[in-house]
Short mmCIF file of C-alpha atoms in Angstrom, two decimals:
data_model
loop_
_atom_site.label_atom_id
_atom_site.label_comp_id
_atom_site.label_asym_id
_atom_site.label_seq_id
_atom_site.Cartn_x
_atom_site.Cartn_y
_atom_site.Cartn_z
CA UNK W 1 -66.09 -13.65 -85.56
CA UNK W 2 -67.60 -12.76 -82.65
CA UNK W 3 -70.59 -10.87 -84.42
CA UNK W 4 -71.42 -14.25 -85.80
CA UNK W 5 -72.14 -15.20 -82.64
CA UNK W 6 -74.42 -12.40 -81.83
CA UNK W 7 -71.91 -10.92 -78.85
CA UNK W 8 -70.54 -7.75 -79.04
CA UNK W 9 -66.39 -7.08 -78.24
CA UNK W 10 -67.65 -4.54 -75.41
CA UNK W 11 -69.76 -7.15 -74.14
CA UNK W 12 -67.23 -9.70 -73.62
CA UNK W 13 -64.79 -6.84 -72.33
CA UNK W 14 -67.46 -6.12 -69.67
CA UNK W 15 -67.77 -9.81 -68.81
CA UNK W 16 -64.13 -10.57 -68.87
CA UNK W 17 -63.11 -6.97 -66.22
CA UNK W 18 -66.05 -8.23 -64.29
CA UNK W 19 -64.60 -12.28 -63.49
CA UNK W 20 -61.12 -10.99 -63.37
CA UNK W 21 -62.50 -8.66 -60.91
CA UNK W 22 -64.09 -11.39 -58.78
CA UNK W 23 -61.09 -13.63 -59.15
CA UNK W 24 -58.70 -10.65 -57.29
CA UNK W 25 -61.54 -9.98 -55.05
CA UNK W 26 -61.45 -14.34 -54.15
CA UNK W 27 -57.10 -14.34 -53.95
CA UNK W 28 -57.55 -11.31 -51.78
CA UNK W 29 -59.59 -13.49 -49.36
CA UNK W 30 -57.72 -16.82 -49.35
CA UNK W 31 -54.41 -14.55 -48.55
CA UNK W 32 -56.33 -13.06 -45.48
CA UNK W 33 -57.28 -16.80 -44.25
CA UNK W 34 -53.68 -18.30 -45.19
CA UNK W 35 -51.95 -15.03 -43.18
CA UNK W 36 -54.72 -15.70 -40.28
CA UNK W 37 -53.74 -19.41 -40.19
CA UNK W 38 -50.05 -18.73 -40.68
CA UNK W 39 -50.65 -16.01 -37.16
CA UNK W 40 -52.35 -19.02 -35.93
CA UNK W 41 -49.08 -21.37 -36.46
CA UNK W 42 -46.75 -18.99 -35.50
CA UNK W 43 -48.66 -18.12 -31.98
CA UNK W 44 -48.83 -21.43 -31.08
CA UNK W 45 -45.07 -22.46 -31.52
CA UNK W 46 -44.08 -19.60 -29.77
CA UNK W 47 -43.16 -17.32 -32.94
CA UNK W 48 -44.97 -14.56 -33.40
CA UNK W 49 -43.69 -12.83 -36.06
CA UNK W 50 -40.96 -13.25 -38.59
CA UNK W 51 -39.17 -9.97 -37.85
CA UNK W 52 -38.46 -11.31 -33.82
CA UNK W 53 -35.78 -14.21 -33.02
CA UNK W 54 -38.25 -17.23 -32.03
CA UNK W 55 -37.07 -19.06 -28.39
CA UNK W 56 -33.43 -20.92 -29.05
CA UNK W 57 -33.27 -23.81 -26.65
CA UNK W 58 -29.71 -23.64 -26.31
CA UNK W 59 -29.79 -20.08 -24.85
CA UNK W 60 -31.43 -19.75 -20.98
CA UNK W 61 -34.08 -17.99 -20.10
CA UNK W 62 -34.51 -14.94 -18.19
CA UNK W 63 -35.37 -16.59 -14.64
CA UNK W 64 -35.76 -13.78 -12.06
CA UNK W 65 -37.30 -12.69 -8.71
CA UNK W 66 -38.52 -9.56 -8.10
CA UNK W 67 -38.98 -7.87 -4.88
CA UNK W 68 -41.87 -4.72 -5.40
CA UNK W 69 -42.45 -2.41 -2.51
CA UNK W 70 -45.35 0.14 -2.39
CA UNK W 71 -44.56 3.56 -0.86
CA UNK W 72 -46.18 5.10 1.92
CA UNK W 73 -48.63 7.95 1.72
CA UNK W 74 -47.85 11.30 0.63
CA UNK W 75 -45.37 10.05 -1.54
CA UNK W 76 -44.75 10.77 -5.47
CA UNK W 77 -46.86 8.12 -7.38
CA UNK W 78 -45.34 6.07 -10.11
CA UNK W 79 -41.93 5.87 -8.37
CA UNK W 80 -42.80 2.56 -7.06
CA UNK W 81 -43.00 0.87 -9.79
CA UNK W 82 -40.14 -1.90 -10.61
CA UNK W 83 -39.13 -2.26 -14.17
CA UNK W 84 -37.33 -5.29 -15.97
CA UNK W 85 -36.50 -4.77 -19.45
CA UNK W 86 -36.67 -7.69 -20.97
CA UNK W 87 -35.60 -7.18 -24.55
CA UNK W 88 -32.38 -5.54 -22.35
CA UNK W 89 -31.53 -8.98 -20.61
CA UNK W 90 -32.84 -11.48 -23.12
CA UNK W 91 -31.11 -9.78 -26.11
CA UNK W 92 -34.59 -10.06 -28.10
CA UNK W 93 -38.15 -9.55 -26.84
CA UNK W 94 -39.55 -12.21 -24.83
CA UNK W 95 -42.29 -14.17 -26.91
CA UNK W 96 -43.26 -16.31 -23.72
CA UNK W 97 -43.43 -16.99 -20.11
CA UNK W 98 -44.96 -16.50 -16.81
CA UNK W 99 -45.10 -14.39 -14.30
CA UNK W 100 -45.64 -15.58 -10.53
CA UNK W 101 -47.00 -13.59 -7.39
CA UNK W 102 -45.54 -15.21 -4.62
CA UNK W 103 -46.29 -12.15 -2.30
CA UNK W 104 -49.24 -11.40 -0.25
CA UNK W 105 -50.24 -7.84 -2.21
CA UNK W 106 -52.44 -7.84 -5.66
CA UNK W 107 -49.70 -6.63 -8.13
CA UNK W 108 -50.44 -4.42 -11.21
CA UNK W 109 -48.25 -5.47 -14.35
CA UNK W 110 -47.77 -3.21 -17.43
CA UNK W 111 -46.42 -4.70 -20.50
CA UNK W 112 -44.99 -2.87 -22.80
CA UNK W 113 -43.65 -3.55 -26.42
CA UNK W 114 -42.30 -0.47 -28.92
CA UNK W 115 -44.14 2.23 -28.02
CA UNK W 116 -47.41 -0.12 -26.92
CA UNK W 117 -48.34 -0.45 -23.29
CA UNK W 118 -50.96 -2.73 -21.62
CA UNK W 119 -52.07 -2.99 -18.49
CA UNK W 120 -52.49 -2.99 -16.18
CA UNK W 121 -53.13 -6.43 -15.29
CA UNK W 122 -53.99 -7.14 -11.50
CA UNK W 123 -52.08 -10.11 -10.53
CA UNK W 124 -53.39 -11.87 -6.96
CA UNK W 125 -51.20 -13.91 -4.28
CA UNK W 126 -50.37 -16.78 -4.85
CA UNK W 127 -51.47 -16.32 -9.12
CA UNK W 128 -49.56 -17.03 -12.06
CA UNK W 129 -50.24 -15.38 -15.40
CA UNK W 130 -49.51 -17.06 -18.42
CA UNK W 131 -47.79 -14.75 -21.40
CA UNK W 132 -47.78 -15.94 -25.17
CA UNK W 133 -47.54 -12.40 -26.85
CA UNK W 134 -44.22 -9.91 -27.41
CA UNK W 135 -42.52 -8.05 -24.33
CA UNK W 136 -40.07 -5.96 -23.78
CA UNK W 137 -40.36 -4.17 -20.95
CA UNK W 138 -42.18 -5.19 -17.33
CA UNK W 139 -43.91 -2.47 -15.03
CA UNK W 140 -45.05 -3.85 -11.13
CA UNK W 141 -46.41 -1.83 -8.53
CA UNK W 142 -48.19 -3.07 -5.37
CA UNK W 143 -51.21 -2.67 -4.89
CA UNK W 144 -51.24 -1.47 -1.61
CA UNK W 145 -49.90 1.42 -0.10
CA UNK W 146 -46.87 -0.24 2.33
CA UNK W 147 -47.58 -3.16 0.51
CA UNK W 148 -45.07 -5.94 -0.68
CA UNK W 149 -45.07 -8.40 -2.83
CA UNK W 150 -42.42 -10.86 -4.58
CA UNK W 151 -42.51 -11.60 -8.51
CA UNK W 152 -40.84 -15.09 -9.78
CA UNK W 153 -40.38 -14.07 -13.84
CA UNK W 154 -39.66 -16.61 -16.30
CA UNK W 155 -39.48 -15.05 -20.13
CA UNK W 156 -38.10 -16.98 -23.15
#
């Protein structure tokens, strides 16, 4: 039948492999953009992924001050630090909150979630930083050496 026509069966083989081809190649995009918009949706309601508890209203937040000290010379550093482990106190990681420097020393903050850390972030007197992202754990460490500095935490 198709002879008749004048097209060959490889021919229309060919054609067919080749618009299947650019139809998986099309799907492949549009699930990209829907999983980009879906990231989208879920960052701004405060869920960030599917895997991690979103923010239940009827359970408190983690509201906490922090008091960071920064050790004279000629001691060891890194033992200055303060941690708070979030995950620890919350039950799940927190997926928002802020963070408050109500101190008079620049404060470094780590953030760390699994076995990714970032940081550090310098956070001035009298700043607030703004968190939308997953934590676990909190590192602080002053700035200065003798330094101190006082951290108002709230994580949901």
């Amino acid at each position: 039948m198709f002879n008749l026509l004048g097209m060959k069966p490889e021919e229309i083989i060919t054609q067919a492999q080749s618009a299947v081809k650019a139809l998986e190649e099309k799907l492949t995009c549009l699930e990209d953009r829907l999983a980009a918009i879906q990231r989208t949706l879920e960052y701004e309601y405060g869920r960030p992924r599917r895997d991690v508890a979103g923010h239940d209203p009827a359970r408190l937040p983690l509201i906490s001050q922090i008091d960071v000290y920064g050790i004279p010379t000629g001691e060891v550093f890194g033992y200055n630090r303060s941690h708070l482990d979030v995950a620890g106190v919350l039950g799940k990681p927190a997926t928002r909150g802020h963070l408050v420097n109500m101190g008079y020393s620049n404060v470094q903050i780590w953030f760390s979630y699994g076995s990714s850390k970032v940081g550090p972030y310098i956070l001035p007197p009298s700043a607030a930083l703004e968190i939308s992202f997953l934590v676990e754990k909190v590192e602080f460490e002053v700035d200065l050496e003798g330094g101190y500095s006082k951290i108002q935490v709230l994580f949901q």
